[in-house]
């Protein structure tokens, strides 16, 4: 599975990358620090799955999704729980609340 | 206990007034019929004095039938009833006194005189009592209003105290989530860094609680807290967060309200760093100019970034606390210039903990 990691915070990206490293068959095709980079990376790399932060400068995670057609499967990663309902509406695979552990991420992967 | 009897100040003038009334009554009675002057005075003056104390009973009657909670008809009927009783008791008592006087003295007082005097007193007693009731109601109303006002002021004070406590305890919970997440991310790649951050976060929280409990803190302590905060955020934002500091040595000892700067810096990072693609530099400046302390917290803003409602509320809190601390000499100004958002704090430079204004 080809995965894209999108988060404006470098440590958050590093965390997801580290967790994913324990799963076979997962290839991280790119890391993006903002929505613009994400849109570009999706069109170039065509990942199957995206770990997407919500609160990012200029473009939020949801705005990024609106710009993507077709969009890959999405797992939201955020410290804020108020977007959970909206995540349902855009048919996200899962919604991870920061801070999350390896097991929680594995659960999310299992749903894809 | 009747207030007149407890506050002795009024007792003298009161008694005097009734003695004068007694003289007036004596003259009035003599107008009605031939009465020897000595007898009239000896009778009327003490009678009126006693009346002065009999009408004080209205105080208890008025309290038993308060105007607010009793139907008006009931008030009228009960007060009239008491008036009749009081007047009857008084006039009968006065007549007994008059009989004694007649016995003791050698003045000639006819039966008709006695009956007439009794009638006058009884009829006089009723309006006197009712007048007393009116005065007592007025006094009670005044006292009730006073009490209500005092209670309103008290509740205002306690509300204000609660507000201040709430403002002081402002800690953004999302900051905790984000910090924990940063620590979480360091655990795998940089465990020592993760440990340092755990320590740093614990330290920051403890300091925040300690400062929040105080009325004023030294600027150096406030700045130390801000440094802890920045160290935590630096992990999250990496190179996207830049900090410039410029603090006068002479400013470090000045007293400021606790948690004055940290919310401003938090705001600055939110709008000037996390909201910008390339991040930005937060500037913190503290200058002492004689009796004035000036503090500046500045962050870059994108031209097209709209002024957010959240920032306004947070600034209002800081402004209110600042003004509560320094009265007219304290100010908060927020300035938006092209590409820059600046918050300027001005307050008196005080170094003593007890609110003296000498710097």
GROMACS .gro file of C-alpha atoms in nm:
model
  471
    1UNK     CA    1   0.000   0.000   0.000
    2UNK     CA    2   0.132   0.341  -0.094
    3UNK     CA    3   0.090   0.598   0.181
    4UNK     CA    4   0.123   0.977   0.197
    5UNK     CA    5   0.177   1.157   0.528
    6UNK     CA    6   0.044   1.512   0.557
    7UNK     CA    7   0.104   1.719   0.872
    8UNK     CA    8   0.250   2.065   0.927
    9UNK     CA    9   0.446   1.943   1.228
   10UNK     CA   10   0.765   1.750   1.154
   11UNK     CA   11   0.754   1.542   1.475
   12UNK     CA   12   0.397   1.432   1.393
   13UNK     CA   13   0.504   1.315   1.048
   14UNK     CA   14   0.803   1.135   1.196
   15UNK     CA   15   0.575   0.957   1.440
   16UNK     CA   16   0.344   0.820   1.172
   17UNK     CA   17   0.640   0.717   0.960
   18UNK     CA   18   0.792   0.535   1.257
   19UNK     CA   19   0.469   0.350   1.333
   20UNK     CA   20   0.418   0.255   0.969
   21UNK     CA   21   0.769   0.115   0.955
   22UNK     CA   22   0.649  -0.184   1.159
   23UNK     CA   23   0.391  -0.281   0.895
   24UNK     CA   24   0.491  -0.485   0.596
   25UNK     CA   25   0.363  -0.389   0.257
   26UNK     CA   26   0.344  -0.022   0.349
   27UNK     CA   27   0.547   0.218   0.142
   28UNK     CA   28   0.562   0.584   0.247
   29UNK     CA   29   0.574   0.767  -0.086
   30UNK     CA   30   0.599   1.116   0.057
   31UNK     CA   31   0.567   1.363   0.342
   32UNK     CA   32   0.391   1.698   0.304
   33UNK     CA   33   0.405   1.996   0.538
   34UNK     CA   34   0.097   2.172   0.404
   35UNK     CA   35  -0.214   2.135   0.191
   36UNK     CA   36  -0.060   2.263  -0.131
   37UNK     CA   37   0.222   2.012  -0.118
   38UNK     CA   38  -0.034   1.742  -0.045
   39UNK     CA   39  -0.246   1.820  -0.348
   40UNK     CA   40   0.062   1.816  -0.566
   41UNK     CA   41   0.191   1.492  -0.415
   42UNK     CA   42  -0.142   1.315  -0.458
   43UNK     CA   43  -0.163   1.399  -0.825
   44UNK     CA   44   0.200   1.295  -0.881
   45UNK     CA   45   0.228   0.989  -0.660
   46UNK     CA   46  -0.130   0.861  -0.655
   47UNK     CA   47  -0.113   0.711  -0.304
   48UNK     CA   48  -0.374   0.462  -0.182
   49UNK     CA   49  -0.394   0.607   0.166
   50UNK     CA   50  -0.332   0.946   0.323
   51UNK     CA   51  -0.268   1.031   0.688
   52UNK     CA   52  -0.406   1.380   0.702
   53UNK     CA   53  -0.380   1.647   0.972
   54UNK     CA   54  -0.675   1.885   1.003
   55UNK     CA   55  -0.529   2.210   1.142
   56UNK     CA   56  -0.275   2.323   0.887
   57UNK     CA   57  -0.180   2.669   0.762
   58UNK     CA   58  -0.381   2.808   0.472
   59UNK     CA   59  -0.554   2.483   0.371
   60UNK     CA   60  -0.717   2.263   0.632
   61UNK     CA   61  -0.728   1.887   0.586
   62UNK     CA   62  -1.092   1.906   0.477
   63UNK     CA   63  -1.016   2.176   0.221
   64UNK     CA   64  -0.742   1.956   0.082
   65UNK     CA   65  -0.992   1.674   0.038
   66UNK     CA   66  -1.227   1.901  -0.150
   67UNK     CA   67  -0.952   1.975  -0.397
   68UNK     CA   68  -0.875   1.611  -0.458
   69UNK     CA   69  -1.072   1.418  -0.718
   70UNK     CA   70  -1.038   1.128  -0.698
   71UNK     CA   71  -0.921   1.124  -0.337
   72UNK     CA   72  -0.730   0.844  -0.171
   73UNK     CA   73  -0.855   0.679   0.148
   74UNK     CA   74  -0.806   0.915   0.441
   75UNK     CA   75  -0.715   0.868   0.805
   76UNK     CA   76  -0.738   1.198   0.991
   77UNK     CA   77  -0.484   1.270   1.265
   78UNK     CA   78  -0.560   1.563   1.491
   79UNK     CA   79  -0.552   1.687   1.849
   80UNK     CA   80  -0.906   1.822   1.815
   81UNK     CA   81  -1.210   1.596   1.850
   82UNK     CA   82  -1.463   1.841   1.711
   83UNK     CA   83  -1.404   1.741   1.350
   84UNK     CA   84  -1.505   1.378   1.400
   85UNK     CA   85  -1.857   1.430   1.267
   86UNK     CA   86  -1.732   1.605   0.958
   87UNK     CA   87  -1.481   1.324   0.906
   88UNK     CA   88  -1.777   1.085   0.885
   89UNK     CA   89  -1.941   1.305   0.623
   90UNK     CA   90  -1.638   1.290   0.399
   91UNK     CA   91  -1.619   0.913   0.446
   92UNK     CA   92  -1.285   0.903   0.621
   93UNK     CA   93  -1.154   0.562   0.712
   94UNK     CA   94  -1.064   0.663   1.065
   95UNK     CA   95  -1.005   0.957   1.298
   96UNK     CA   96  -0.698   0.941   1.522
   97UNK     CA   97  -0.678   1.169   1.823
   98UNK     CA   98  -0.330   1.291   1.909
   99UNK     CA   99  -0.145   1.156   2.094
  100UNK     CA  100  -0.207   0.804   1.968
  101UNK     CA  101  -0.009   0.483   2.005
  102UNK     CA  102   0.102   0.212   1.764
  103UNK     CA  103  -0.197  -0.010   1.831
  104UNK     CA  104  -0.441   0.266   1.752
  105UNK     CA  105  -0.272   0.330   1.420
  106UNK     CA  106  -0.273  -0.043   1.345
  107UNK     CA  107  -0.647  -0.046   1.402
  108UNK     CA  108  -0.686   0.233   1.150
  109UNK     CA  109  -0.476   0.046   0.895
  110UNK     CA  110  -0.690  -0.259   0.941
  111UNK     CA  111  -0.995  -0.065   0.828
  112UNK     CA  112  -0.858   0.038   0.494
  113UNK     CA  113  -3.540   4.620   7.037
  114UNK     CA  114  -3.674   4.936   6.890
  115UNK     CA  115  -3.398   5.121   6.702
  116UNK     CA  116  -3.477   5.442   6.889
  117UNK     CA  117  -3.397   5.271   7.215
  118UNK     CA  118  -3.076   5.122   7.081
  119UNK     CA  119  -2.949   5.435   6.915
  120UNK     CA  120  -2.964   5.666   7.213
  121UNK     CA  121  -2.866   5.966   7.003
  122UNK     CA  122  -3.219   6.013   6.882
  123UNK     CA  123  -3.381   5.952   7.219
  124UNK     CA  124  -3.312   6.300   7.359
  125UNK     CA  125  -3.462   6.500   7.074
  126UNK     CA  126  -3.752   6.256   7.058
  127UNK     CA  127  -3.845   6.301   7.422
  128UNK     CA  128  -3.810   6.675   7.387
  129UNK     CA  129  -4.045   6.677   7.091
  130UNK     CA  130  -4.313   6.494   7.284
  131UNK     CA  131  -4.273   6.722   7.584
  132UNK     CA  132  -4.338   7.017   7.355
  133UNK     CA  133  -4.636   6.832   7.213
  134UNK     CA  134  -4.756   6.796   7.569
  135UNK     CA  135  -4.745   7.172   7.614
  136UNK     CA  136  -4.942   7.213   7.293
  137UNK     CA  137  -5.199   6.962   7.410
  138UNK     CA  138  -5.235   7.148   7.737
  139UNK     CA  139  -5.313   7.470   7.557
  140UNK     CA  140  -5.553   7.292   7.328
  141UNK     CA  141  -5.743   7.138   7.619
  142UNK     CA  142  -5.767   7.477   7.787
  143UNK     CA  143  -5.910   7.617   7.469
  144UNK     CA  144  -6.189   7.365   7.482
  145UNK     CA  145  -6.290   7.427   7.835
  146UNK     CA  146  -6.178   7.603   8.153
  147UNK     CA  147  -5.889   7.413   8.299
  148UNK     CA  148  -5.646   7.545   8.551
  149UNK     CA  149  -5.312   7.589   8.372
  150UNK     CA  150  -5.104   7.400   8.624
  151UNK     CA  151  -5.341   7.108   8.608
  152UNK     CA  152  -5.347   7.112   8.230
  153UNK     CA  153  -4.971   7.105   8.206
  154UNK     CA  154  -4.928   6.848   8.477
  155UNK     CA  155  -5.174   6.628   8.297
  156UNK     CA  156  -5.092   6.679   7.931
  157UNK     CA  157  -4.713   6.678   7.932
  158UNK     CA  158  -4.663   6.338   8.094
  159UNK     CA  159  -4.958   6.205   7.895
  160UNK     CA  160  -4.792   6.302   7.569
  161UNK     CA  161  -4.463   6.165   7.684
  162UNK     CA  162  -4.623   5.830   7.748
  163UNK     CA  163  -4.795   5.859   7.412
  164UNK     CA  164  -4.454   5.903   7.253
  165UNK     CA  165  -4.357   5.563   7.381
  166UNK     CA  166  -4.691   5.397   7.317
  167UNK     CA  167  -4.673   5.487   6.947
  168UNK     CA  168  -4.337   5.318   6.926
  169UNK     CA  169  -4.526   4.992   6.944
  170UNK     CA  170  -4.601   5.053   6.576
  171UNK     CA  171  -4.256   4.920   6.501
  172UNK     CA  172  -4.353   4.570   6.601
  173UNK     CA  173  -4.690   4.598   6.431
  174UNK     CA  174  -4.528   4.713   6.109
  175UNK     CA  175  -4.284   4.427   6.113
  176UNK     CA  176  -4.561   4.179   6.168
  177UNK     CA  177  -4.751   4.317   5.871
  178UNK     CA  178  -4.485   4.411   5.618
  179UNK     CA  179  -4.612   4.624   5.330
  180UNK     CA  180  -4.455   4.406   5.066
  181UNK     CA  181  -4.609   4.073   5.156
  182UNK     CA  182  -4.939   4.174   5.315
  183UNK     CA  183  -5.250   4.266   5.115
  184UNK     CA  184  -5.317   4.640   5.158
  185UNK     CA  185  -5.662   4.592   5.309
  186UNK     CA  186  -5.517   4.366   5.571
  187UNK     CA  187  -5.247   4.621   5.652
  188UNK     CA  188  -5.507   4.892   5.693
  189UNK     CA  189  -5.742   4.688   5.907
  190UNK     CA  190  -5.471   4.556   6.136
  191UNK     CA  191  -5.305   4.893   6.183
  192UNK     CA  192  -5.636   5.063   6.251
  193UNK     CA  193  -5.714   4.789   6.498
  194UNK     CA  194  -5.386   4.840   6.679
  195UNK     CA  195  -5.439   5.215   6.669
  196UNK     CA  196  -5.773   5.183   6.840
  197UNK     CA  197  -5.632   4.953   7.104
  198UNK     CA  198  -5.323   5.164   7.166
  199UNK     CA  199  -5.522   5.481   7.183
  200UNK     CA  200  -5.772   5.325   7.421
  201UNK     CA  201  -5.500   5.200   7.651
  202UNK     CA  202  -5.328   5.534   7.643
  203UNK     CA  203  -5.633   5.748   7.697
  204UNK     CA  204  -5.761   5.529   7.980
  205UNK     CA  205  -5.420   5.534   8.139
  206UNK     CA  206  -5.402   5.909   8.100
  207UNK     CA  207  -5.740   5.951   8.261
  208UNK     CA  208  -5.630   5.752   8.560
  209UNK     CA  209  -5.339   5.989   8.586
  210UNK     CA  210  -5.575   6.283   8.563
  211UNK     CA  211  -5.786   6.139   8.845
  212UNK     CA  212  -5.475   6.109   9.058
  213UNK     CA  213  -5.391   6.470   8.980
  214UNK     CA  214  -5.739   6.579   9.077
  215UNK     CA  215  -5.709   6.393   9.407
  216UNK     CA  216  -5.364   6.535   9.480
  217UNK     CA  217  -5.432   6.885   9.367
  218UNK     CA  218  -5.694   7.124   9.479
  219UNK     CA  219  -5.796   7.233   9.133
  220UNK     CA  220  -6.151   7.210   9.035
  221UNK     CA  221  -6.207   6.977   8.744
  222UNK     CA  222  -6.556   6.883   8.655
  223UNK     CA  223  -6.680   6.553   8.535
  224UNK     CA  224  -6.756   6.706   8.199
  225UNK     CA  225  -6.397   6.823   8.172
  226UNK     CA  226  -6.274   6.474   8.245
  227UNK     CA  227  -6.499   6.313   7.988
  228UNK     CA  228  -6.408   6.572   7.732
  229UNK     CA  229  -6.037   6.523   7.792
  230UNK     CA  230  -6.079   6.148   7.761
  231UNK     CA  231  -6.257   6.194   7.428
  232UNK     CA  232  -5.990   6.428   7.298
  233UNK     CA  233  -5.712   6.194   7.394
  234UNK     CA  234  -5.875   5.889   7.248
  235UNK     CA  235  -5.946   6.068   6.921
  236UNK     CA  236  -5.598   6.217   6.916
  237UNK     CA  237  -5.430   5.889   6.986
  238UNK     CA  238  -5.558   5.722   6.674
  239UNK     CA  239  -5.405   5.952   6.413
  240UNK     CA  240  -5.090   5.985   6.621
  241UNK     CA  241  -5.050   5.612   6.620
  242UNK     CA  242  -5.125   5.584   6.248
  243UNK     CA  243  -4.873   5.857   6.176
  244UNK     CA  244  -4.622   5.660   6.373
  245UNK     CA  245  -4.707   5.352   6.169
  246UNK     CA  246  -4.644   5.543   5.846
  247UNK     CA  247  -4.309   5.668   5.972
  248UNK     CA  248  -4.213   5.320   6.080
  249UNK     CA  249  -4.303   5.175   5.741
  250UNK     CA  250  -4.085   5.438   5.577
  251UNK     CA  251  -3.794   5.357   5.803
  252UNK     CA  252  -3.833   4.984   5.740
  253UNK     CA  253  -3.847   5.040   5.364
  254UNK     CA  254  -3.533   5.248   5.374
  255UNK     CA  255  -3.353   4.982   5.571
  256UNK     CA  256  -3.469   4.711   5.332
  257UNK     CA  257  -3.345   4.907   5.031
  258UNK     CA  258  -3.013   4.961   5.201
  259UNK     CA  259  -2.984   4.590   5.272
  260UNK     CA  260  -3.071   4.496   4.914
  261UNK     CA  261  -2.812   4.734   4.777
  262UNK     CA  262  -2.550   4.593   5.008
  263UNK     CA  263  -2.632   4.242   4.892
  264UNK     CA  264  -2.606   4.343   4.526
  265UNK     CA  265  -2.264   4.495   4.586
  266UNK     CA  266  -2.151   4.184   4.769
  267UNK     CA  267  -2.256   3.956   4.488
  268UNK     CA  268  -2.083   4.182   4.239
  269UNK     CA  269  -1.763   4.152   4.433
  270UNK     CA  270  -1.782   3.776   4.447
  271UNK     CA  271  -1.861   3.753   4.076
  272UNK     CA  272  -1.563   3.967   4.002
  273UNK     CA  273  -1.348   3.744   4.222
  274UNK     CA  274  -1.467   3.435   4.038
  275UNK     CA  275  -1.396   3.598   3.703
  276UNK     CA  276  -1.046   3.682   3.807
  277UNK     CA  277  -0.988   3.327   3.923
  278UNK     CA  278  -1.119   3.187   3.595
  279UNK     CA  279  -0.906   3.421   3.390
  280UNK     CA  280  -0.602   3.324   3.585
  281UNK     CA  281  -0.660   2.956   3.535
  282UNK     CA  282  -0.679   2.981   3.158
  283UNK     CA  283  -0.481   2.697   3.018
  284UNK     CA  284  -0.548   2.581   2.668
  285UNK     CA  285  -0.614   2.205   2.680
  286UNK     CA  286  -0.521   2.168   2.315
  287UNK     CA  287  -0.176   2.285   2.407
  288UNK     CA  288  -0.152   1.978   2.630
  289UNK     CA  289  -0.266   1.744   2.355
  290UNK     CA  290  -0.020   1.890   2.110
  291UNK     CA  291   0.265   1.877   2.359
  292UNK     CA  292   0.191   1.517   2.448
  293UNK     CA  293   0.189   1.435   2.083
  294UNK     CA  294   0.526   1.598   2.036
  295UNK     CA  295   0.663   1.392   2.323
  296UNK     CA  296   0.502   1.084   2.172
  297UNK     CA  297   0.677   1.148   1.843
  298UNK     CA  298   1.015   1.194   2.009
  299UNK     CA  299   0.997   0.871   2.203
  300UNK     CA  300   1.100   0.656   1.906
  301UNK     CA  301   1.351   0.884   1.738
  302UNK     CA  302   1.492   1.082   2.030
  303UNK     CA  303   1.410   0.930   2.368
  304UNK     CA  304   1.630   1.175   2.557
  305UNK     CA  305   1.455   1.461   2.389
  306UNK     CA  306   1.124   1.306   2.487
  307UNK     CA  307   1.234   1.290   2.848
  308UNK     CA  308   1.347   1.649   2.844
  309UNK     CA  309   1.017   1.750   2.702
  310UNK     CA  310   0.823   1.561   2.967
  311UNK     CA  311   1.023   1.746   3.226
  312UNK     CA  312   0.973   2.074   3.047
  313UNK     CA  313   0.599   2.028   3.023
  314UNK     CA  314   0.571   1.930   3.389
  315UNK     CA  315   0.779   2.233   3.485
  316UNK     CA  316   0.568   2.462   3.271
  317UNK     CA  317   0.244   2.339   3.423
  318UNK     CA  318   0.374   2.367   3.777
  319UNK     CA  319   0.497   2.719   3.718
  320UNK     CA  320   0.170   2.818   3.562
  321UNK     CA  321  -0.023   2.700   3.863
  322UNK     CA  322   0.218   2.869   4.104
  323UNK     CA  323   0.204   3.203   3.922
  324UNK     CA  324  -0.172   3.191   3.880
  325UNK     CA  325  -0.217   3.175   4.255
  326UNK     CA  326  -0.045   3.509   4.310
  327UNK     CA  327  -0.160   3.868   4.269
  328UNK     CA  328   0.154   3.988   4.101
  329UNK     CA  329   0.479   3.838   3.980
  330UNK     CA  330   0.815   3.974   3.869
  331UNK     CA  331   0.856   4.016   3.494
  332UNK     CA  332   1.157   3.782   3.513
  333UNK     CA  333   0.930   3.504   3.643
  334UNK     CA  334   0.675   3.567   3.370
  335UNK     CA  335   0.949   3.559   3.107
  336UNK     CA  336   1.085   3.234   3.252
  337UNK     CA  337   0.742   3.080   3.206
  338UNK     CA  338   0.727   3.202   2.849
  339UNK     CA  339   1.067   3.046   2.779
  340UNK     CA  340   0.942   2.708   2.902
  341UNK     CA  341   0.640   2.746   2.680
  342UNK     CA  342   0.852   2.836   2.380
  343UNK     CA  343   1.084   2.540   2.436
  344UNK     CA  344   0.784   2.307   2.415
  345UNK     CA  345   0.645   2.471   2.106
  346UNK     CA  346   0.987   2.471   1.943
  347UNK     CA  347   0.974   2.092   1.924
  348UNK     CA  348   0.641   2.104   1.747
  349UNK     CA  349   0.730   2.367   1.494
  350UNK     CA  350   1.100   2.319   1.452
  351UNK     CA  351   1.242   2.578   1.220
  352UNK     CA  352   0.905   2.732   1.155
  353UNK     CA  353   0.919   2.900   1.495
  354UNK     CA  354   1.172   3.178   1.541
  355UNK     CA  355   1.199   3.390   1.856
  356UNK     CA  356   1.360   3.728   1.908
  357UNK     CA  357   1.395   3.864   2.259
  358UNK     CA  358   1.489   4.207   2.376
  359UNK     CA  359   1.451   4.274   2.746
  360UNK     CA  360   1.590   4.563   2.952
  361UNK     CA  361   1.773   4.452   3.266
  362UNK     CA  362   1.594   4.722   3.458
  363UNK     CA  363   1.259   4.581   3.357
  364UNK     CA  364   1.313   4.236   3.504
  365UNK     CA  365   1.217   4.333   3.858
  366UNK     CA  366   0.892   4.503   3.767
  367UNK     CA  367   0.567   4.355   3.892
  368UNK     CA  368   0.313   4.236   3.640
  369UNK     CA  369  -0.011   4.042   3.672
  370UNK     CA  370   0.057   3.667   3.647
  371UNK     CA  371   0.005   3.487   3.315
  372UNK     CA  372   0.013   3.818   3.131
  373UNK     CA  373   0.255   3.725   2.856
  374UNK     CA  374   0.198   3.354   2.803
  375UNK     CA  375  -0.149   3.393   2.644
  376UNK     CA  376  -0.012   3.665   2.417
  377UNK     CA  377   0.276   3.447   2.305
  378UNK     CA  378   0.036   3.157   2.254
  379UNK     CA  379  -0.174   3.381   2.032
  380UNK     CA  380   0.130   3.507   1.846
  381UNK     CA  381   0.236   3.152   1.764
  382UNK     CA  382  -0.113   3.054   1.660
  383UNK     CA  383  -0.148   3.336   1.409
  384UNK     CA  384   0.210   3.407   1.319
  385UNK     CA  385   0.360   3.061   1.305
  386UNK     CA  386   0.119   2.772   1.287
  387UNK     CA  387  -0.111   2.964   1.056
  388UNK     CA  388   0.163   3.047   0.808
  389UNK     CA  389   0.313   2.812   0.556
  390UNK     CA  390   0.666   2.922   0.623
  391UNK     CA  391   0.615   2.991   0.994
  392UNK     CA  392   0.749   3.314   1.141
  393UNK     CA  393   0.946   3.499   1.406
  394UNK     CA  394   0.781   3.600   1.732
  395UNK     CA  395   0.931   3.911   1.890
  396UNK     CA  396   0.917   3.977   2.263
  397UNK     CA  397   1.037   4.308   2.394
  398UNK     CA  398   1.035   4.465   2.741
  399UNK     CA  399   1.146   4.821   2.797
  400UNK     CA  400   1.165   5.026   3.111
  401UNK     CA  401   1.127   5.397   3.062
  402UNK     CA  402   1.144   5.560   3.405
  403UNK     CA  403   0.815   5.494   3.579
  404UNK     CA  404   0.672   5.308   3.281
  405UNK     CA  405   0.705   4.951   3.170
  406UNK     CA  406   0.640   4.876   2.806
  407UNK     CA  407   0.604   4.521   2.673
  408UNK     CA  408   0.563   4.424   2.312
  409UNK     CA  409   0.463   4.087   2.166
  410UNK     CA  410   0.475   4.082   1.789
  411UNK     CA  411   0.411   3.824   1.523
  412UNK     CA  412   0.398   3.826   1.144
  413UNK     CA  413   0.064   3.792   0.971
  414UNK     CA  414  -0.027   3.706   0.617
  415UNK     CA  415  -0.189   3.988   0.424
  416UNK     CA  416  -0.493   3.787   0.340
  417UNK     CA  417  -0.539   3.639   0.685
  418UNK     CA  418  -0.868   3.766   0.832
  419UNK     CA  419  -0.878   3.900   1.188
  420UNK     CA  420  -1.008   3.607   1.387
  421UNK     CA  421  -1.280   3.642   1.651
  422UNK     CA  422  -1.095   3.420   1.896
  423UNK     CA  423  -0.800   3.657   1.921
  424UNK     CA  424  -1.031   3.942   2.023
  425UNK     CA  425  -1.172   3.760   2.323
  426UNK     CA  426  -0.833   3.651   2.450
  427UNK     CA  427  -0.698   4.004   2.421
  428UNK     CA  428  -0.997   4.142   2.606
  429UNK     CA  429  -0.921   3.913   2.899
  430UNK     CA  430  -0.562   4.030   2.912
  431UNK     CA  431  -0.669   4.391   2.881
  432UNK     CA  432  -0.917   4.360   3.168
  433UNK     CA  433  -0.663   4.196   3.394
  434UNK     CA  434  -0.406   4.459   3.307
  435UNK     CA  435  -0.646   4.740   3.384
  436UNK     CA  436  -0.746   4.575   3.711
  437UNK     CA  437  -0.377   4.562   3.798
  438UNK     CA  438  -0.266   4.910   3.703
  439UNK     CA  439  -0.587   5.118   3.689
  440UNK     CA  440  -0.561   5.421   3.458
  441UNK     CA  441  -0.191   5.382   3.402
  442UNK     CA  442  -0.223   5.041   3.238
  443UNK     CA  443  -0.314   4.992   2.874
  444UNK     CA  444  -0.327   4.731   2.607
  445UNK     CA  445  -0.305   4.836   2.245
  446UNK     CA  446  -0.331   4.597   1.953
  447UNK     CA  447  -0.192   4.727   1.628
  448UNK     CA  448  -0.220   4.569   1.285
  449UNK     CA  449   0.036   4.689   1.036
  450UNK     CA  450   0.108   4.542   0.695
  451UNK     CA  451   0.248   4.198   0.761
  452UNK     CA  452   0.272   4.247   1.138
  453UNK     CA  453   0.044   4.215   1.439
  454UNK     CA  454   0.167   4.384   1.753
  455UNK     CA  455   0.035   4.391   2.106
  456UNK     CA  456   0.169   4.673   2.323
  457UNK     CA  457   0.130   4.664   2.699
  458UNK     CA  458   0.191   4.970   2.909
  459UNK     CA  459   0.189   4.957   3.286
  460UNK     CA  460   0.343   5.141   3.578
  461UNK     CA  461   0.688   5.014   3.667
  462UNK     CA  462   0.641   4.886   4.021
  463UNK     CA  463   0.900   4.683   4.200
  464UNK     CA  464   0.741   4.625   4.538
  465UNK     CA  465   0.497   4.338   4.577
  466UNK     CA  466   0.252   4.546   4.786
  467UNK     CA  467   0.066   4.772   4.542
  468UNK     CA  468   0.277   5.083   4.594
  469UNK     CA  469   0.325   5.299   4.289
  470UNK     CA  470   0.686   5.388   4.346
  471UNK     CA  471   0.896   5.216   4.087
   0.00000   0.00000   0.00000
